[in-house]
Coordinates of C-alpha atoms and ligand atoms in Angstrom, one line a residue:
Chain T
X169 CA 49.4 132.8 117.5
X170 CA 46.9 132.4 120.3
X171 CA 43.2 133.2 120.6
X172 CA 43.5 134.2 124.3
X173 CA 40.8 136.3 125.8
X174 CA 43.1 139.3 125.3
X175 CA 42.8 139.0 121.5
X176 CA 40.0 141.0 119.9
X177 CA 40.7 140.1 116.3
X178 CA 42.6 137.1 115.1
X179 CA 43.0 136.1 111.5
X180 CA 45.0 133.2 110.1
X181 CA 45.9 132.6 106.5
X182 CA 42.9 134.5 105.1
X183 CA 42.6 134.0 101.3
X184 CA 40.2 135.5 98.9
X185 CA 40.3 135.6 95.1
X186 CA 38.1 137.3 92.6
X187 CA 38.0 135.5 89.3
X188 CA 41.4 133.9 89.9
X189 CA 43.2 136.9 91.0
X190 CA 44.1 137.0 94.7
X191 CA 42.8 139.9 96.8
X192 CA 44.0 138.3 100.0
X193 CA 46.9 136.0 99.9
X194 CA 47.3 134.4 103.3
X195 CA 46.7 137.4 105.6
X196 CA 47.4 137.1 109.3
X197 CA 46.3 139.5 111.9
X198 CA 46.4 139.6 115.7
X199 CA 44.9 142.6 117.4
X200 CA 44.9 142.7 121.3
X201 CA 41.7 143.9 123.0
X202 CA 41.7 147.6 123.5
X203 CA 44.3 148.4 120.8
X204 CA 44.0 150.5 117.7
X205 CA 45.4 148.6 114.8
X206 CA 46.1 150.5 111.7
X207 CA 45.9 148.5 108.5
X208 CA 48.1 150.5 106.2
X209 CA 48.4 149.8 102.5
X210 CA 48.1 151.3 99.0
X211 CA 45.0 151.2 97.0
X212 CA 44.1 147.6 96.0
X213 CA 46.2 146.1 98.8
X214 CA 43.2 144.2 100.3
X215 CA 42.2 146.4 103.2
X216 CA 38.5 146.6 102.4
X217 CA 38.4 142.8 101.6
X218 CA 39.9 142.1 105.0
X219 CA 37.4 144.3 106.8
X220 CA 34.5 142.8 104.9
X221 CA 35.6 139.3 105.8
X222 CA 36.0 140.2 109.5
X223 CA 32.6 141.9 109.6
X224 CA 30.9 138.8 108.1
X225 CA 29.9 140.6 104.8
X226 CA 32.2 138.4 102.8
X227 CA 33.3 134.7 103.1
X228 CA 36.9 133.9 102.9
X229 CA 38.1 131.2 100.5
X230 CA 40.4 129.8 103.1
X231 CA 41.8 130.6 106.6
X232 CA 39.9 131.4 109.7
X233 CA 39.1 134.5 111.7
X234 CA 37.8 135.2 115.2
X235 CA 36.3 138.5 116.2
X236 CA 35.6 139.1 119.9
X237 CA 35.9 135.4 120.3
X238 CA 33.3 134.4 117.6
X239 CA 34.3 132.6 114.4
X240 CA 33.2 134.7 111.5
X241 CA 32.2 131.7 109.4
X242 CA 30.5 129.6 112.1
X243 CA 29.0 132.2 114.3
X244 CA 28.3 135.3 112.2
X245 CA 25.4 136.3 114.4
X246 CA 27.8 136.4 117.4
X247 CA 30.2 138.5 115.5
X248 CA 27.5 140.9 114.5
X249 CA 26.4 141.4 118.1
X250 CA 30.0 142.5 118.9
X251 CA 31.0 144.8 116.1
X252 CA 30.4 148.1 114.5
X253 CA 31.2 148.8 110.9
X254 CA 32.0 152.1 109.3
X255 CA 32.6 151.4 105.6
X256 CA 34.4 153.4 103.0
X257 CA 31.3 155.2 102.0
X258 CA 28.7 156.5 104.4
X259 CA 26.0 153.8 104.6
X260 CA 23.0 155.7 105.8
X261 CA 19.5 156.1 104.5
X262 CA 19.6 159.5 102.7
X263 CA 15.9 160.0 102.9
X264 CA 15.8 159.7 106.6
X265 CA 17.0 162.2 109.1
X266 CA 19.9 161.5 111.3
X267 CA 17.6 160.6 114.3
X268 CA 15.4 158.4 112.1
X269 CA 18.5 156.6 110.8
X270 CA 19.9 155.9 114.3
X271 CA 16.5 154.8 115.7
X272 CA 16.0 152.4 112.9
X273 CA 19.5 150.8 113.2
X274 CA 19.1 150.7 117.0
X275 CA 15.7 148.9 116.7
X276 CA 17.2 146.5 114.1
X277 CA 20.1 145.9 116.5
X278 CA 17.4 144.9 119.1
X279 CA 18.3 147.5 121.6
X280 CA 15.7 148.4 124.2
X281 CA 15.6 152.1 124.3
X282 CA 16.2 153.0 120.6
X283 CA 15.1 156.6 120.9
X284 CA 17.3 157.3 123.9
X285 CA 20.3 155.7 122.2
X286 CA 19.8 157.8 119.1
X287 CA 19.6 161.0 121.2
X288 CA 22.8 160.1 123.0
X289 CA 24.7 159.5 119.8
X290 CA 23.3 162.6 118.1
X291 CA 24.5 164.7 121.0
X292 CA 27.8 163.1 121.1
X293 CA 28.6 163.7 117.5
X294 CA 27.2 167.2 117.3
X295 CA 24.2 166.3 115.3
X296 CA 21.5 167.0 117.9
X297 CA 20.1 170.0 116.2
X298 CA 19.8 168.6 112.7
X299 CA 16.1 168.1 113.2
X300 CA 14.2 166.5 110.3
X301 CA 16.8 167.3 107.6
X302 CA 17.3 164.2 105.5
X303 CA 20.9 162.8 105.7
X304 CA 21.2 163.2 102.0
X305 CA 21.4 166.9 102.5
X306 CA 24.2 166.7 105.2
X307 CA 27.7 167.8 104.5
X308 CA 30.4 165.2 103.9
X309 CA 31.7 165.5 107.5
X310 CA 28.2 165.3 109.1
X311 CA 27.4 162.3 107.0
X312 CA 30.6 160.6 108.1
X313 CA 29.8 161.4 111.8
X314 CA 26.3 160.0 111.4
X315 CA 27.8 156.9 109.8
X316 CA 30.2 156.5 112.7
X317 CA 27.3 157.0 115.2
X318 CA 25.4 154.2 113.4
X319 CA 28.5 152.0 113.7
X320 CA 28.5 152.6 117.5
X321 CA 24.9 151.9 118.1
X322 CA 25.3 148.6 119.9
X323 CA 28.4 149.7 121.9
X324 CA 30.6 147.4 119.9
X325 CA 33.6 145.6 121.4
X326 CA 35.4 145.8 118.0
X327 CA 34.9 148.7 115.6
X328 CA 36.0 148.5 112.0
X329 CA 36.8 151.8 110.2
X330 CA 37.5 151.5 106.5
X331 CA 39.3 154.6 105.4
X332 CA 37.3 156.8 107.8
X333 CA 38.8 160.1 106.7
X334 CA 39.1 159.6 102.9
X335 CA 37.5 162.5 101.1
X336 CA 37.2 164.7 104.3
X337 CA 38.5 168.2 104.6
X338 CA 41.2 168.7 107.3
X339 CA 38.7 170.0 109.8
X340 CA 36.4 167.1 109.5
X341 CA 39.4 164.8 109.5
X342 CA 40.5 166.2 112.9
X343 CA 37.0 165.7 114.3
X344 CA 37.1 162.1 113.1
X345 CA 40.5 161.5 114.8
X346 CA 39.2 163.0 118.0
X347 CA 36.2 160.7 117.9
X348 CA 38.4 157.7 117.4
X349 CA 40.6 158.7 120.3
X350 CA 37.5 159.0 122.6
X351 CA 36.4 155.6 121.6
X352 CA 39.7 154.0 122.4
X353 CA 39.7 155.7 125.8
X354 CA 36.4 153.9 126.4
X355 CA 38.1 150.5 125.7
X356 CA 36.8 149.7 122.2
X357 CA 39.2 147.8 120.0
X358 CA 39.6 149.6 116.7
X359 CA 40.8 148.2 113.4
X360 CA 41.2 151.0 111.0
X361 CA 42.4 151.0 107.4
X362 CA 44.1 153.9 105.8
X363 CA 46.3 155.0 103.0
X364 CA 47.5 157.9 105.0
X365 CA 50.7 157.3 107.0
X366 CA 50.0 160.3 109.1
X367 CA 46.7 158.9 110.2
X368 CA 48.2 155.5 111.2
X369 CA 51.0 157.3 112.9
X370 CA 48.7 159.5 115.0
X371 CA 46.0 157.0 115.9
X372 CA 47.4 153.5 115.9
X373 CA 49.2 151.6 118.6
X374 CA 50.2 149.0 116.1
X375 CA 50.5 149.1 112.4
X376 CA 50.2 146.3 109.9
X377 CA 51.5 147.3 106.5
X378 CA 49.7 145.2 103.8
X379 CA 50.4 144.9 100.1
X380 CA 49.1 142.4 97.6
X381 CA 46.9 140.8 100.2
X382 CA 49.6 140.0 102.8
X383 CA 51.0 141.7 105.8
X384 CA 54.5 142.7 104.9
X385 CA 55.5 144.4 108.2
X386 CA 54.0 144.9 111.6
X387 CA 54.9 146.8 114.8
X388 CA 54.4 150.0 116.6
X389 CA 54.9 153.1 114.5
X390 CA 58.3 153.6 116.3
X391 CA 59.4 150.1 115.7
X392 CA 58.6 150.2 112.1
X393 CA 60.5 153.4 111.7
X394 CA 63.6 152.1 113.5
X395 CA 63.6 148.6 112.2
X396 CA 63.1 149.5 108.5
X397 CA 65.6 151.8 106.8
X398 CA 67.3 152.7 110.1
X399 CA 68.6 156.3 110.4
X400 CA 68.8 158.7 107.5
X401 CA 71.1 161.6 106.8
X402 CA 69.7 164.8 105.2
X403 CA 72.0 167.3 103.6
X404 CA 70.8 170.7 102.6
X405 CA 73.2 172.5 100.3
X406 CA 73.6 176.3 99.9
X407 CA 73.9 176.2 96.1
X408 CA 71.6 174.2 94.0
X409 CA 74.5 173.3 91.6
X410 CA 76.1 171.2 94.4
X411 CA 73.1 168.8 94.5
X412 CA 74.7 166.4 91.9
X413 CA 78.0 166.2 93.8
X414 CA 76.3 165.6 97.1
X415 CA 74.1 163.0 95.7
X416 CA 77.2 161.2 94.4
X417 CA 78.8 161.4 97.8
X418 CA 75.8 160.1 99.6
X419 CA 75.5 157.2 97.2
X420 CA 78.8 156.0 98.5
X421 CA 78.0 156.7 102.2
X422 CA 74.5 155.4 102.3
X423 CA 72.7 152.1 102.0
X424 CA 70.4 152.9 99.0
X425 CA 70.0 155.3 96.2
X426 CA 69.8 158.9 97.7
X427 CA 66.7 160.8 97.2
X428 CA 67.1 164.4 96.0
X429 CA 64.5 167.2 96.5
X430 CA 65.9 170.1 94.4
X431 CA 63.1 172.4 95.4
X432 CA 64.4 172.5 99.0
X433 CA 68.0 171.8 98.0
X434 CA 68.0 168.6 100.0
X435 CA 69.4 165.1 99.5
X436 CA 68.7 162.3 101.9
X437 CA 69.8 158.7 102.2
X438 CA 69.4 155.8 104.6
X439 CA 72.6 154.8 106.5
X440 CA 73.9 151.8 108.3
X441 CA 75.9 153.3 111.1
X442 CA 75.3 157.0 111.5
X443 CA 78.5 158.1 113.3
X444 CA 80.8 156.6 110.7
X445 CA 78.6 157.7 107.9
X446 CA 78.5 161.3 109.2
X447 CA 82.4 161.2 109.4
X448 CA 82.7 160.0 105.8
X449 CA 80.2 162.6 104.7
X450 CA 81.8 165.6 106.3
X451 CA 85.3 164.6 105.1
X452 CA 84.1 164.2 101.5
X453 CA 82.3 167.6 101.6
X454 CA 85.4 169.3 102.9
X455 CA 87.6 167.7 100.2
X456 CA 85.3 168.9 97.5
X457 CA 84.8 172.2 99.1
X458 CA 81.0 172.0 99.2
X459 CA 79.1 174.3 101.6
X460 CA 76.3 172.5 103.4
X461 CA 73.7 174.7 105.0
X462 CA 72.5 171.9 107.3
X463 CA 73.2 168.3 108.0
X464 CA 70.8 166.2 110.0
X465 CA 70.7 162.6 111.2
X466 CA 67.2 161.5 111.8
X467 CA 64.7 158.6 112.0
X468 CA 62.9 157.9 108.8
X469 CA 59.3 159.2 108.4
X470 CA 56.6 156.5 108.1
X471 CA 56.2 157.7 104.6
X472 CA 59.7 156.6 103.8
X473 CA 59.2 153.3 105.5
X474 CA 56.1 152.7 103.5
X475 CA 57.7 153.6 100.3
X476 CA 60.6 151.2 101.1
X477 CA 58.2 148.4 101.9
X478 CA 55.8 148.7 99.0
X479 CA 58.6 149.2 96.5
X480 CA 57.8 152.9 95.8
X481 CA 54.2 152.3 94.8
X482 CA 51.6 154.3 96.7
Chain G
X211 CA 11.2 126.1 120.7
X212 CA 11.4 129.3 122.7
X213 CA 14.5 130.2 120.7
X214 CA 12.6 129.6 117.5
X215 CA 9.7 131.7 118.7
X216 CA 12.1 134.4 119.8
X217 CA 13.7 134.5 116.4
X218 CA 10.3 134.6 114.7
X219 CA 9.4 137.5 117.1
X220 CA 12.4 139.4 116.0
X221 CA 11.8 138.7 112.3
X222 CA 8.3 140.2 112.7
X223 CA 9.6 143.2 114.7
X224 CA 12.4 143.8 112.1
X225 CA 10.0 143.5 109.2
X226 CA 7.9 146.2 110.7
X227 CA 10.9 148.4 111.3
X228 CA 11.9 148.1 107.7
X229 CA 8.3 148.7 106.5
X230 CA 8.1 151.8 108.7
X231 CA 11.3 153.0 107.1
X232 CA 9.5 153.2 103.8
X233 CA 6.5 154.8 105.3
X234 CA 8.8 157.4 106.8
X235 CA 10.2 158.0 103.3
X236 CA 6.7 158.8 102.2
X237 CA 6.2 161.3 105.0
X238 CA 9.6 162.9 104.5
X239 CA 9.4 163.1 100.7
X240 CA 5.7 163.3 99.9
X241 CA 6.3 164.8 96.5
X242 CA 8.0 161.6 95.4
X243 CA 5.1 159.4 96.3
X244 CA 2.5 161.8 94.9
X245 CA 4.2 161.9 91.6
X246 CA 4.4 158.1 91.6
X247 CA 0.6 157.9 92.3
X248 CA -0.4 160.5 89.8
X249 CA 1.6 159.2 86.8
X250 CA -0.8 156.4 86.0
X251 CA -3.7 158.9 86.4
X252 CA -2.1 161.0 83.7
X253 CA -1.9 158.0 81.4
X254 CA -5.6 157.3 82.0
X255 CA -6.5 160.9 81.0
X256 CA -4.2 160.8 78.0
X257 CA -5.5 157.5 76.6
X258 CA -9.0 157.8 77.9
X259 CA -9.6 161.2 76.3
X260 CA -6.8 162.0 73.9
X261 CA -6.4 158.7 72.0
X262 CA -9.4 156.7 73.2
X263 CA -11.8 158.4 70.9
X264 CA -10.0 156.8 67.9
X265 CA -10.3 153.3 69.3
X266 CA -13.3 151.3 68.3
X267 CA -13.6 148.1 70.3
X268 CA -14.3 145.0 68.1
X269 CA -17.0 143.8 70.5
X270 CA -18.4 147.3 71.2
X271 CA -18.4 148.9 74.6
X272 CA -17.0 152.1 76.3
X273 CA -13.3 152.6 75.7
X274 CA -12.7 154.0 79.2
X275 CA -14.4 150.9 80.8
X276 CA -12.1 148.8 78.6
X277 CA -9.0 150.8 79.5
X278 CA -9.3 150.9 83.3
X279 CA -8.5 147.2 84.1
X280 CA -5.5 147.7 81.9
X281 CA -4.4 150.7 83.9
X282 CA -4.8 148.8 87.2
X283 CA -2.6 146.1 85.9
X284 CA -0.1 148.6 84.5
X285 CA 0.1 150.2 87.9
X286 CA 1.1 146.8 89.3
X287 CA 3.7 146.3 86.6
X288 CA 5.2 149.8 87.3
X289 CA 5.8 148.5 90.8
X290 CA 8.8 146.7 89.5
X291 CA 10.5 150.1 89.1
X292 CA 9.7 151.1 92.7
X293 CA 11.1 147.8 94.0
X294 CA 14.1 148.0 91.7
X295 CA 15.0 151.5 92.7
X296 CA 14.7 150.8 96.4
X297 CA 16.8 147.6 96.3
X298 CA 19.5 148.9 93.9
X299 CA 19.7 152.1 95.9
X300 CA 20.3 150.3 99.2
X301 CA 22.9 148.1 97.6
X302 CA 24.7 151.0 96.0
X303 CA 24.6 153.2 99.1
X304 CA 25.9 150.4 101.4
X305 CA 22.7 150.3 103.4
X306 CA 22.3 146.6 102.5
X307 CA 25.8 146.0 103.9
X308 CA 24.9 147.8 107.0
X309 CA 21.8 145.6 107.4
X310 CA 24.0 142.5 106.8
X311 CA 26.5 143.6 109.5
X312 CA 24.0 144.1 112.3
X313 CA 22.3 141.3 114.3
X314 CA 18.9 141.8 112.6
X315 CA 16.8 139.1 111.0
X316 CA 18.0 138.6 107.4
X317 CA 14.6 137.7 106.0
X318 CA 13.2 140.9 107.4
X319 CA 15.0 143.0 104.8
X320 CA 13.0 141.3 102.0
X321 CA 9.8 140.9 104.1
X322 CA 9.8 144.5 105.0
X323 CA 10.4 145.5 101.4
X324 CA 7.4 143.3 100.4
X325 CA 5.0 144.8 102.9
X326 CA 6.1 148.4 102.1
X327 CA 5.8 147.9 98.4
X328 CA 2.5 146.1 98.6
X329 CA 1.1 148.9 100.8
X330 CA 2.4 151.4 98.2
X331 CA 0.6 149.4 95.5
X332 CA -2.6 149.2 97.5
X333 CA -2.5 152.9 97.7
X334 CA -1.8 153.2 94.0
X335 CA -4.8 150.9 93.3
X336 CA -7.0 153.0 95.5
X337 CA -6.0 156.2 93.6
X338 CA -6.7 154.4 90.3
X339 CA -10.1 153.2 91.4
X340 CA -11.1 156.7 92.4
X341 CA -9.8 157.9 89.0
X342 CA -11.6 155.1 87.2
X343 CA -14.9 155.9 89.0
X344 CA -14.4 159.5 88.0
X345 CA -14.0 158.7 84.3
X346 CA -17.0 156.4 84.2
X347 CA -15.5 153.0 85.0
X348 CA -17.7 150.7 87.1
X349 CA -17.6 147.1 88.3
X350 CA -20.8 145.2 87.2
X351 CA -20.4 141.7 88.7
X352 CA -20.7 142.3 92.4
X353 CA -18.2 143.0 95.2
X354 CA -17.1 139.3 95.5
X355 CA -15.8 139.1 91.9
X356 CA -14.3 142.6 92.2
X357 CA -12.4 141.6 95.3
X358 CA -11.1 138.5 93.4
X359 CA -10.0 140.9 90.6
X360 CA -8.0 143.0 93.1
X361 CA -6.5 139.9 94.6
X362 CA -5.2 138.9 91.1
X363 CA -3.8 142.4 90.7
X364 CA -1.9 142.2 94.0
X365 CA -0.7 138.7 93.0
X366 CA 0.8 140.3 89.9
X367 CA 2.4 142.9 92.0
X368 CA 3.9 140.3 94.3
X369 CA 5.4 138.6 91.3
X370 CA 6.9 142.0 90.1
X371 CA 8.3 142.4 93.6
X372 CA 10.5 139.4 93.2
X373 CA 11.5 140.3 89.7
X374 CA 12.4 143.8 91.0
X375 CA 14.4 142.5 94.0
X376 CA 16.3 140.2 91.7
X377 CA 17.0 142.9 89.2
X378 CA 18.0 145.4 91.9
X379 CA 20.5 142.9 93.4
X380 CA 21.9 141.9 90.1
X381 CA 22.2 145.4 88.6
X382 CA 22.9 147.1 92.0
X383 CA 23.0 150.6 90.4
X384 CA 19.9 152.8 90.8
X385 CA 20.9 154.9 87.8
X386 CA 19.9 152.0 85.7
X387 CA 16.3 152.6 86.4
X388 CA 15.9 154.2 82.9
X389 CA 16.9 150.9 81.4
X390 CA 14.3 149.0 83.4
X391 CA 11.7 151.5 82.3
X392 CA 12.7 150.9 78.7
X393 CA 12.0 147.2 79.3
X394 CA 8.7 147.8 81.1
X395 CA 7.1 150.1 78.6
X396 CA 7.0 147.7 75.6
X397 CA 5.6 145.0 78.0
X398 CA 2.7 147.4 78.6
X399 CA 2.1 148.4 75.0
X400 CA 2.4 144.9 73.5
X401 CA -0.5 143.6 75.5
X402 CA -4.2 144.0 75.7
X403 CA -3.9 147.0 78.0
X404 CA -4.6 149.8 75.5
X405 CA -6.0 148.1 72.5
X406 CA -7.5 144.7 71.8
X407 CA -4.8 142.4 70.3
X408 CA -7.2 141.5 67.5
X409 CA -6.5 144.9 66.0
X410 CA -2.7 144.1 65.8
X411 CA -0.8 142.1 63.1
X412 CA -1.2 138.4 63.8
X413 CA 2.4 137.8 65.1
X414 CA 2.2 140.8 67.4
X415 CA -1.3 139.8 68.6
X416 CA 0.2 136.4 69.5
X417 CA 2.9 138.0 71.6
X418 CA 0.4 140.4 73.2
X419 CA -2.0 137.6 74.1
X420 CA 0.7 135.6 75.8
X421 CA 2.0 138.5 77.7
X422 CA 1.6 137.9 81.5
X423 CA 0.2 141.3 81.8
X424 CA -2.6 140.5 79.3
X425 CA -3.5 137.4 81.3
X426 CA -4.3 139.6 84.4
X427 CA -6.0 142.3 82.4
X428 CA -8.2 139.8 80.5
X429 CA -9.1 138.0 83.8
X430 CA -10.1 141.2 85.7
X431 CA -12.0 142.6 82.7
X432 CA -14.1 139.4 83.0
X433 CA -14.4 139.7 86.8
X434 CA -15.3 143.3 86.7
X435 CA -17.7 142.8 83.8
X436 CA -15.9 145.4 81.7
X437 CA -15.9 145.1 77.9
X438 CA -13.1 142.9 76.6
X439 CA -12.2 141.4 73.3
X440 CA -14.5 138.5 72.3
X441 CA -11.7 136.5 70.7
X442 CA -11.7 132.8 71.0
X443 CA -8.0 132.2 71.6
X444 CA -6.8 129.8 74.3
X445 CA -5.3 132.7 76.3
X446 CA -8.6 134.6 76.2
X447 CA -10.7 131.5 77.2
X448 CA -8.4 130.6 80.2
X449 CA -7.8 134.2 81.3
X450 CA -8.3 133.6 85.1
X451 CA -6.2 130.4 85.1
X452 CA -3.4 132.2 83.3
X453 CA -3.7 135.2 85.6
X454 CA -2.9 132.8 88.4
X455 CA -0.4 130.7 86.6
X456 CA 1.8 133.5 85.2
X457 CA 2.5 135.3 88.5
X458 CA 2.9 132.0 90.3
X459 CA 5.4 130.9 87.7
X460 CA 7.3 134.2 87.9
X461 CA 7.4 133.9 91.7
X462 CA 8.6 130.3 91.5
X463 CA 11.5 131.4 89.3
X464 CA 12.4 134.8 90.7
X465 CA 11.9 134.3 94.5
X466 CA 14.6 131.6 94.6
X467 CA 16.9 133.5 92.3
X468 CA 16.5 136.7 94.4
X469 CA 17.0 134.7 97.6
X470 CA 20.1 133.0 96.3
X471 CA 21.5 136.3 95.0
X472 CA 21.0 137.9 98.4
X473 CA 22.7 135.0 100.1
X474 CA 25.6 135.1 97.6
X475 CA 26.3 138.7 98.4
X476 CA 29.0 137.3 100.7
X477 CA 30.8 135.7 97.8
Ligands
ADP688 N1 34.0 142.6 94.1 C1 35.2 142.5 93.5 N2 35.4 141.9 92.3 C2 36.6 141.8 91.7 N3 37.7 142.2 92.3 C3 37.7 142.8 93.5 C4 36.4 143.0 94.2 N4 36.7 143.6 95.4 C5 38.0 143.8 95.4 N5 38.6 143.4 94.3 C6 40.1 143.4 94.0 O1 40.8 142.9 95.1 C7 41.9 143.7 95.4 C8 41.8 144.2 96.8 O2 40.8 145.2 96.9 P1 40.4 146.0 98.2 O3 40.3 145.0 99.3 O4 39.2 146.8 97.9 O5 41.7 146.9 98.4 P2 41.8 148.2 99.2 O6 40.6 148.4 100.1 O7 43.1 148.0 100.0 O8 42.0 149.4 98.3 C9 42.0 144.7 94.3 O9 42.9 144.3 93.4 C10 40.6 144.8 93.8 O10 40.6 145.2 92.5
MG689 MG1 39.3 150.0 100.2

């Protein structure tokens, strides 16, 4: 691992325990400048702990981390001048209006034109006409946008987003995704945690799957899909009563236990070599005189990759 | 040297920004502050007129003149709730974390809280003085001694500030405010605030006399020249010394505890 100028976030062997139980168990991370890294993991995997260590809120028990070239333990002030943090819950003063919040955080970040910066961000996130309404009376989506605006006040080099869309309705989620894409176009490095595979798939250039405080797989979404699980075969049968027989056949053809979805009369299984597997499958179906409505060879969804990696827990 | 001055400059600027934040809360939610200011007034009216008639002071004197110094000190003690609610609220809402993740001066978070809460208490005292004057309370020993009395009151408030910050950081849940109130009320009642301890059973009187709140109340009754119990206990005879010693001792304990707790948020 290197800490070349092209690296925005570097973590090596991060460990953190709470009362003897390990939240982080030797976590490594290497995010190139300008990338969007998705930290994907189930609840309790250690995502928030990682973000809190990298944003200087928490001290690691062991390991080291550099953010925008500053060591989080030795130069927390340097890190704080380079980052924005949008936590899991909107961290704004609910008794202040959006503008008052942003002006306060801008002043505290020692920016010259605090009022102008606040106006810019309010306009950019569609909050310009919220007037004096206190943030406590904002909708969930508005509060999230205000929180994101607060995280962007000092034009951070690295932005941490901890589950930015958890609890948002689909409309607000799409707005958040658009906002993140805009940021990336502006060159900001983003480290985003999520439990949603779809989110990581849509936003991230690279994904680190973490579980039990360690990175268990990393790569682009495409790489993860092709490297893990390989191709899959889906069979949709005409008659629901054929499901059991097809499952039996696929168990012989495939690499793992087939997954049956009776509601859509579908069975699917990962395969090693798709042409051979497809041959075996069609022969077996003909022998048993089973009518398939559809047979498809496809790449696994990130969902399936994730389930494989985390052992079915999610 | 210039770096140090620069840092000091930012600490002052950030403290003012945090103070202004609280002042903005007052403007945004005036009802909240007005209720906070009027609550002690209600207690004055309740005790001064409803119960006070039944209280005969052992040394003689007007009950409302006896009561007001107690009410001033009680207002300072209630400050613990204001501080607690603000600190616990910020911790629970993640505002504290936001402050800790931006390049602001760390000490300004506490300094700004102190200035805002002390301003709030000065305002509270002003309201209570007006209320006192309206119900017949006066200071009889000159402006100098009255000023000393107010200084002792603000010292008590400053001690409560550190207790409140510590509690807020330890508890971290603003909904626990009710529990804090349950602790604060007995402290007010088992003191010389409403009745002279001499009228209580001996064991309770001993607790009341050594209550830090009683020290301040006894001292300022003396400084204002208001009627107070004539008792010859050690606590009564050294009231001013105790009114200095108690808050200073509380500050000596809780300021380091609170500071350490704040620093340990990164554990
Ligand atoms: N303050 C804490 N005290 C005790 N345990 C904690 C604390 N914070 C996190 N943990 C534990 O550490 C593990 C990782 O938590 P976290 O980083 O919040 O996971 P995630 O954000 O991926 O859901 C979990 O098992 C969690 O229970
Ligand atoms: Mg989390």
